[in-house]
Amino acid sequence: MIIKMKEQATKKEYEKIVAYLESRHFEIKDVSSEHIMVFGVIGDTSSIDPHDLYAFQGVGEITRVSTPFKKASRSFKRGDTIINLGKGVQIGGDQFIVMAGPCSVESEKQLMKIAENVKKAGAHILRGGAYKPRTSPYSFQGLEEEGLKLMRKVGDQTGLFVISEIPSADLLPLFETYVDIIQVGTRNMQNFHLLKALGKAKKPVMLKRGMSATIEEWLMSAEYIMAGGNEQVILCERGIRTYERYTRNTLDISAVLAVKELSHLPIIIDPSHAAGRWNMVEKLSLASLAVGAHGLMVEVHHDPEHALSDGAQSLKINKFKTMMTEIDKISQVLGKRHL
Ligand code: PEP
Ligand code: MN
């Protein structure tokens, strides 16, 4: 961190902030010139919020030279984090992982039909919401614990790993019992109480980007989980809120490149919640593969017209199969392992 004092700052003001930082065990490297007082703060500055230092009089400009997140940062770990689920499925390596399934678990019959078909088409992980974060309290809220049990049962019967969204920290024991990956939804990305609890979880966590979160805020949320001891974090870009209303959200495809520069954590894309329209999902999925994402999360339903949630963005089974064939072709061109 570099701190530049205002031109009119006094020596006393300079000494006051330097003394404060030294009392916090930072080393100070002075690089002042005749006209301006400037110094570097050396040490682990992740515990300092630069904004707080503007409380000191005479402080002109503060520039961070290191990221505020540590464990999630590329400088902390040069190699990519690879999350090993078993049975040859790895997230974060050269394999392109596909998570597919309904928005909500509606019944055993519905889940089984979708799971069998996505498995046949080459998906690795079954997605399905049991606790649904709906905008309206009058919309379908999910089958809750029963839904999680069905996810486990259908996952085991079809040979798919399962992922589902956790709504609150008190349900962690239930999620640890039934799912292979715990999903944090966009609305909970900054639920720090939940993130801290997930820091103690024994299962990998997939952290969706908050719909209004910057990449730095998103990585700080990953840091919460990692700081608690759980380093198995997967990031998921699912579209952000912009002024554009044609699509449900705006897919920030460049986030994949930014995250890969800043962090060693795997990153996948959810084009379904980004676009909100099924007819855009295939092309956005191919773009995700081309840009270097480690995988996809896609909503699939055998009867989207009657789905209890997000039918408009759910792919029908035959469309999902076509998309998987296209993914296969592009994977081969890119030299990526898909199945
Ligand atoms: C979901 O994947 O089921 C979901 C609710 O997504 P998001 O949190 O991205 O809205
Ligand atoms: Mn959904």
Coordinates of C-alpha atoms and ligand atoms in Angstrom, one line a residue:
M1 CA 0.0 0.0 0.0
I2 CA 1.3 3.4 -0.9
I3 CA 0.2 6.5 0.9
K4 CA 0.7 9.9 -0.6
M5 CA 0.1 12.9 1.8
K6 CA -1.5 16.1 0.6
E7 CA 0.9 18.7 -0.6
Q8 CA 0.0 21.0 2.3
A9 CA 0.2 18.2 4.9
T10 CA 2.5 18.9 7.9
K11 CA 5.3 16.8 9.2
K12 CA 3.3 16.2 12.3
E13 CA 0.4 14.7 10.3
Y14 CA 2.8 12.5 8.5
E15 CA 4.4 11.3 11.8
K16 CA 0.9 10.6 13.3
I17 CA -0.2 8.1 10.6
V18 CA 3.3 6.5 10.4
A19 CA 3.2 6.0 14.2
Y20 CA -0.2 4.5 14.0
L21 CA 0.9 2.0 11.2
E22 CA 4.1 1.1 13.1
S23 CA 2.0 0.4 16.2
R24 CA 0.2 -2.1 14.0
H25 CA 3.6 -3.7 13.1
F26 CA 3.8 -2.5 9.6
E27 CA 7.1 -1.5 8.2
I28 CA 7.3 2.0 6.6
K29 CA 9.4 2.8 3.6
D30 CA 9.7 6.5 3.0
V31 CA 10.0 7.6 -0.6
S32 CA 9.3 11.3 -0.1
S33 CA 10.6 14.0 -2.4
E34 CA 11.3 17.6 -1.6
H35 CA 7.7 18.6 -2.5
I36 CA 5.6 15.6 -1.3
M37 CA 5.6 13.1 1.5
V38 CA 5.0 9.6 0.2
F39 CA 5.6 6.2 1.9
G40 CA 5.0 2.5 1.4
V41 CA 3.3 0.3 4.0
I42 CA 5.0 -3.1 4.0
G43 CA 3.4 -6.2 5.6
D44 CA 0.1 -8.0 5.3
T45 CA -2.2 -5.0 4.6
S46 CA -5.3 -7.2 4.1
S47 CA -6.5 -6.3 7.6
I48 CA -6.6 -2.6 6.7
D49 CA -9.5 -0.9 4.9
P50 CA -7.7 1.9 3.1
H51 CA -10.8 4.0 3.4
D52 CA -10.4 4.1 7.2
L53 CA -7.0 5.8 6.8
Y54 CA -8.6 8.9 5.3
A55 CA -9.6 9.6 8.9
F56 CA -6.0 10.8 9.4
Q57 CA -5.6 14.5 8.5
G58 CA -3.2 15.2 5.7
V59 CA -3.7 11.9 3.9
G60 CA -4.1 12.6 0.1
E61 CA -4.2 9.4 -1.8
I62 CA -4.0 5.7 -0.9
T63 CA -3.2 3.0 -3.5
R64 CA -3.3 -0.7 -2.8
V65 CA -0.6 -2.7 -4.5
S66 CA -1.8 -6.1 -3.3
T67 CA -5.3 -7.5 -3.3
P68 CA -7.4 -7.4 -0.1
F69 CA -8.1 -11.1 -0.5
K70 CA -5.2 -13.5 0.4
K71 CA -6.1 -17.2 0.3
A72 CA -8.2 -16.7 -2.8
S73 CA -5.5 -14.8 -4.6
R74 CA -3.2 -16.0 -7.4
S75 CA -0.2 -14.7 -5.5
F76 CA -1.1 -17.0 -2.6
K77 CA -1.2 -20.0 -4.8
R78 CA 0.2 -20.1 -8.3
G79 CA -1.3 -23.3 -9.5
D80 CA -5.0 -23.7 -10.1
T81 CA -7.1 -25.2 -7.4
I82 CA -8.7 -28.5 -8.5
I83 CA -11.6 -29.9 -6.7
N84 CA -11.8 -33.6 -6.8
L85 CA -15.3 -35.0 -6.5
G86 CA -14.2 -38.6 -7.1
K87 CA -15.1 -41.0 -10.0
G88 CA -12.7 -39.0 -12.2
V89 CA -14.7 -35.8 -11.9
Q90 CA -12.5 -32.7 -11.2
I91 CA -13.5 -29.1 -11.2
G92 CA -10.7 -26.6 -12.0
G93 CA -8.5 -28.7 -14.2
D94 CA -8.7 -29.4 -18.0
Q95 CA -12.1 -31.0 -17.7
F96 CA -15.2 -29.0 -18.7
I97 CA -17.8 -29.9 -16.1
V98 CA -21.5 -29.7 -16.7
M99 CA -24.0 -29.3 -13.9
A100 CA -27.6 -29.7 -15.2
G101 CA -31.1 -30.2 -13.8
P102 CA -34.3 -28.5 -12.9
C103 CA -34.5 -25.1 -11.2
S104 CA -36.6 -26.7 -8.5
V105 CA -37.0 -30.3 -7.4
E106 CA -40.8 -30.8 -7.9
S107 CA -41.2 -34.6 -7.5
E108 CA -39.3 -37.8 -7.6
K109 CA -40.7 -38.6 -11.0
Q110 CA -39.7 -35.2 -12.5
L111 CA -36.2 -35.3 -11.0
M112 CA -35.6 -38.9 -12.1
K113 CA -36.7 -38.2 -15.7
I114 CA -34.5 -35.1 -16.0
A115 CA -31.5 -36.8 -14.2
E116 CA -31.5 -39.9 -16.4
N117 CA -31.5 -37.8 -19.5
V118 CA -28.9 -35.3 -18.5
K119 CA -26.6 -38.1 -17.4
K120 CA -27.1 -39.9 -20.7
A121 CA -26.2 -36.6 -22.5
G122 CA -22.9 -36.4 -20.5
A123 CA -23.6 -34.2 -17.5
H124 CA -21.5 -34.8 -14.4
I125 CA -23.6 -33.1 -11.7
L126 CA -27.3 -32.9 -11.0
R127 CA -28.5 -29.5 -10.0
G128 CA -31.9 -28.9 -8.3
G129 CA -33.2 -26.4 -5.8
A130 CA -34.9 -27.7 -2.6
Y131 CA -35.1 -24.3 -0.8
K132 CA -36.1 -21.8 -3.4
P133 CA -35.2 -18.1 -2.9
R134 CA -38.2 -16.6 -4.8
T135 CA -38.9 -12.9 -5.3
S136 CA -42.5 -13.5 -4.2
P137 CA -43.6 -15.2 -1.0
Y138 CA -46.6 -16.6 -3.0
S139 CA -44.4 -18.5 -5.5
F140 CA -43.4 -22.1 -5.0
Q141 CA -40.9 -22.2 -2.2
G142 CA -39.4 -25.7 -2.8
L143 CA -39.8 -29.2 -1.2
E144 CA -37.2 -28.3 1.4
E145 CA -35.8 -31.4 3.3
E146 CA -37.8 -33.8 1.1
G147 CA -36.2 -32.2 -2.0
L148 CA -32.7 -32.7 -0.6
K149 CA -33.5 -36.4 0.1
L150 CA -34.7 -36.8 -3.5
M151 CA -31.6 -35.2 -4.8
R152 CA -29.5 -37.7 -2.9
K153 CA -31.6 -40.6 -3.9
V154 CA -31.8 -39.7 -7.6
G155 CA -28.1 -38.7 -7.7
D156 CA -27.1 -42.1 -6.3
Q157 CA -29.4 -44.0 -8.7
T158 CA -28.2 -42.2 -11.8
G159 CA -24.5 -41.9 -10.7
L160 CA -24.5 -38.1 -10.7
F161 CA -23.0 -35.9 -8.0
V162 CA -25.6 -33.4 -6.6
I163 CA -25.6 -29.7 -5.9
S164 CA -28.3 -27.6 -4.2
E165 CA -28.6 -24.2 -2.7
I166 CA -28.4 -23.6 1.0
P167 CA -30.6 -20.8 2.3
S168 CA -29.2 -20.4 5.8
A169 CA -26.5 -21.5 8.2
D170 CA -28.7 -23.5 10.5
L171 CA -29.4 -26.0 7.6
L172 CA -25.7 -26.8 7.1
P173 CA -25.9 -30.3 8.8
L174 CA -28.7 -31.2 6.5
F175 CA -26.8 -30.1 3.4
E176 CA -23.7 -31.9 4.5
T177 CA -25.7 -35.1 4.8
Y178 CA -27.4 -34.9 1.4
V179 CA -25.4 -33.0 -1.2
D180 CA -21.9 -33.2 -2.8
I181 CA -21.5 -29.5 -3.4
I182 CA -23.2 -26.7 -1.4
Q183 CA -24.4 -23.8 -3.5
V184 CA -24.6 -20.2 -2.3
G185 CA -27.1 -18.2 -4.3
T186 CA -26.6 -14.7 -5.6
R187 CA -28.8 -13.2 -2.9
N188 CA -26.6 -14.7 -0.2
M189 CA -23.2 -13.9 -1.5
Q190 CA -22.7 -11.4 1.2
N191 CA -24.4 -13.3 4.0
F192 CA -21.3 -13.3 6.0
H193 CA -22.8 -15.4 8.8
L194 CA -23.6 -18.1 6.3
L195 CA -20.1 -17.8 4.6
K196 CA -18.4 -18.2 8.0
A197 CA -20.4 -21.4 8.7
L198 CA -19.4 -22.7 5.3
G199 CA -15.8 -22.1 6.2
K200 CA -16.3 -25.1 8.6
A201 CA -18.1 -27.3 6.1
K202 CA -16.7 -30.5 5.0
K203 CA -18.1 -30.2 1.4
P204 CA -17.0 -28.0 -1.5
V205 CA -19.0 -24.7 -1.9
M206 CA -20.1 -23.1 -5.1
L207 CA -20.3 -19.4 -4.6
K208 CA -22.5 -17.5 -7.0
R209 CA -21.6 -13.9 -7.8
G210 CA -24.0 -11.4 -6.2
M211 CA -26.1 -9.8 -8.8
S212 CA -24.7 -6.3 -7.9
A213 CA -21.3 -7.4 -6.7
T214 CA -17.9 -6.4 -8.1
I215 CA -15.4 -9.1 -8.7
E216 CA -13.4 -8.0 -5.7
E217 CA -16.4 -8.2 -3.4
W218 CA -17.1 -11.7 -4.8
L219 CA -13.5 -12.8 -4.1
M220 CA -13.7 -11.3 -0.6
S221 CA -16.8 -13.5 0.0
A222 CA -14.7 -16.5 -1.2
E223 CA -12.1 -15.4 1.2
Y224 CA -14.6 -15.6 4.1
I225 CA -15.1 -19.3 3.4
M226 CA -11.4 -20.0 2.9
A227 CA -10.4 -18.0 6.0
G228 CA -12.6 -20.4 8.0
G229 CA -10.6 -23.4 6.7
N230 CA -12.6 -24.6 3.7
E231 CA -10.5 -24.0 0.6
Q232 CA -12.8 -25.9 -1.7
V233 CA -14.5 -23.0 -3.3
I234 CA -15.9 -22.8 -6.9
L235 CA -17.0 -19.5 -8.3
C236 CA -20.0 -19.1 -10.5
E237 CA -20.8 -16.1 -12.7
R238 CA -24.6 -16.0 -13.2
G239 CA -25.1 -12.5 -14.7
I240 CA -25.2 -9.1 -13.1
R241 CA -27.8 -6.4 -12.8
T242 CA -27.3 -3.7 -15.4
Y243 CA -29.6 -1.2 -17.1
E244 CA -30.4 -3.8 -19.8
R245 CA -33.8 -5.4 -19.4
Y246 CA -34.0 -7.5 -22.6
T247 CA -32.2 -10.3 -20.8
R248 CA -32.8 -11.2 -17.1
N249 CA -29.3 -10.2 -16.2
T250 CA -26.1 -9.4 -18.2
L251 CA -23.6 -12.2 -18.5
D252 CA -20.2 -10.9 -17.6
I253 CA -18.2 -13.3 -19.6
S254 CA -15.0 -11.3 -19.0
A255 CA -15.3 -12.2 -15.3
V256 CA -13.9 -15.6 -16.2
L257 CA -10.7 -14.0 -17.5
A258 CA -10.5 -11.5 -14.6
V259 CA -11.0 -14.3 -12.0
K260 CA -8.4 -16.5 -13.6
E261 CA -5.9 -13.6 -13.4
L262 CA -6.7 -12.7 -9.8
S263 CA -7.4 -16.1 -8.3
H264 CA -6.6 -19.8 -8.5
L265 CA -10.2 -20.9 -7.8
P266 CA -12.2 -22.7 -10.4
I267 CA -14.9 -20.6 -12.2
I268 CA -18.0 -21.8 -14.0
I269 CA -20.8 -20.0 -15.8
D270 CA -24.6 -20.2 -15.3
P271 CA -26.0 -18.9 -18.6
S272 CA -29.6 -19.8 -17.6
H273 CA -30.0 -17.3 -14.8
A274 CA -27.9 -14.8 -16.8
A275 CA -30.0 -14.7 -19.9
G276 CA -33.3 -15.8 -18.5
R277 CA -34.2 -17.2 -21.9
W278 CA -33.7 -20.7 -23.0
N279 CA -33.0 -19.8 -26.7
M280 CA -29.7 -18.0 -25.6
V281 CA -28.4 -20.8 -23.4
E282 CA -26.7 -22.9 -25.9
K283 CA -24.6 -20.2 -27.5
L284 CA -23.7 -18.6 -24.2
S285 CA -22.6 -22.1 -23.0
L286 CA -20.3 -22.5 -26.0
A287 CA -18.9 -19.0 -25.3
S288 CA -18.2 -20.1 -21.7
L289 CA -16.2 -23.0 -22.9
A290 CA -14.3 -20.9 -25.5
V291 CA -13.5 -18.2 -22.9
G292 CA -11.9 -20.8 -20.6
A293 CA -14.5 -21.4 -17.9
H294 CA -14.1 -24.7 -16.0
G295 CA -17.7 -25.6 -16.5
L296 CA -21.4 -24.8 -16.7
M297 CA -24.5 -24.8 -14.6
V298 CA -27.6 -25.1 -16.8
E299 CA -31.3 -25.5 -16.1
V300 CA -33.1 -28.4 -17.9
H301 CA -36.7 -29.5 -17.6
H302 CA -38.7 -32.1 -19.5
D303 CA -41.7 -29.9 -19.5
P304 CA -40.6 -26.3 -19.1
E305 CA -44.1 -24.9 -19.9
H306 CA -45.3 -26.5 -16.6
A307 CA -42.2 -26.0 -14.5
L308 CA -42.8 -24.6 -11.0
S309 CA -40.0 -22.1 -11.5
D310 CA -37.8 -20.7 -14.2
G311 CA -39.4 -22.6 -17.1
A312 CA -38.6 -19.8 -19.5
Q313 CA -34.9 -20.3 -19.2
S314 CA -34.9 -24.1 -18.9
L315 CA -33.7 -26.2 -21.9
K316 CA -35.9 -29.0 -23.0
I317 CA -34.1 -32.4 -22.9
N318 CA -33.6 -32.6 -26.7
K319 CA -32.1 -29.1 -26.7
F320 CA -29.8 -30.0 -23.9
K321 CA -28.6 -33.0 -25.9
T322 CA -27.9 -30.9 -28.9
M323 CA -26.0 -28.4 -26.8
M324 CA -23.9 -31.2 -25.3
T325 CA -23.0 -32.5 -28.8
E326 CA -21.8 -28.9 -29.7
I327 CA -19.8 -28.7 -26.4
D328 CA -18.2 -32.0 -27.3
K329 CA -17.2 -30.7 -30.7
I330 CA -15.7 -27.4 -29.4
S331 CA -14.0 -29.3 -26.5
Q332 CA -12.2 -31.4 -29.1
V333 CA -11.1 -28.3 -31.1
L334 CA -9.8 -26.7 -27.9
G335 CA -8.1 -29.8 -26.7
K336 CA -10.3 -29.9 -23.5
R337 CA -11.5 -33.0 -21.8
H338 CA -15.3 -33.0 -21.7
L339 CA -16.6 -36.5 -20.7
Ligands
PEP1 C1 -30.4 -21.2 -8.7 O1 -29.4 -21.6 -9.3 O2 -31.3 -22.0 -8.4 C2 -30.6 -19.8 -8.4 C3 -31.6 -19.4 -7.6 O3 -29.7 -19.0 -8.9 P1 -29.2 -17.5 -8.5 O4 -28.8 -17.6 -7.1 O5 -28.1 -17.3 -9.4 O6 -30.4 -16.6 -8.8
MN2 MN -33.7 -21.1 -11.4

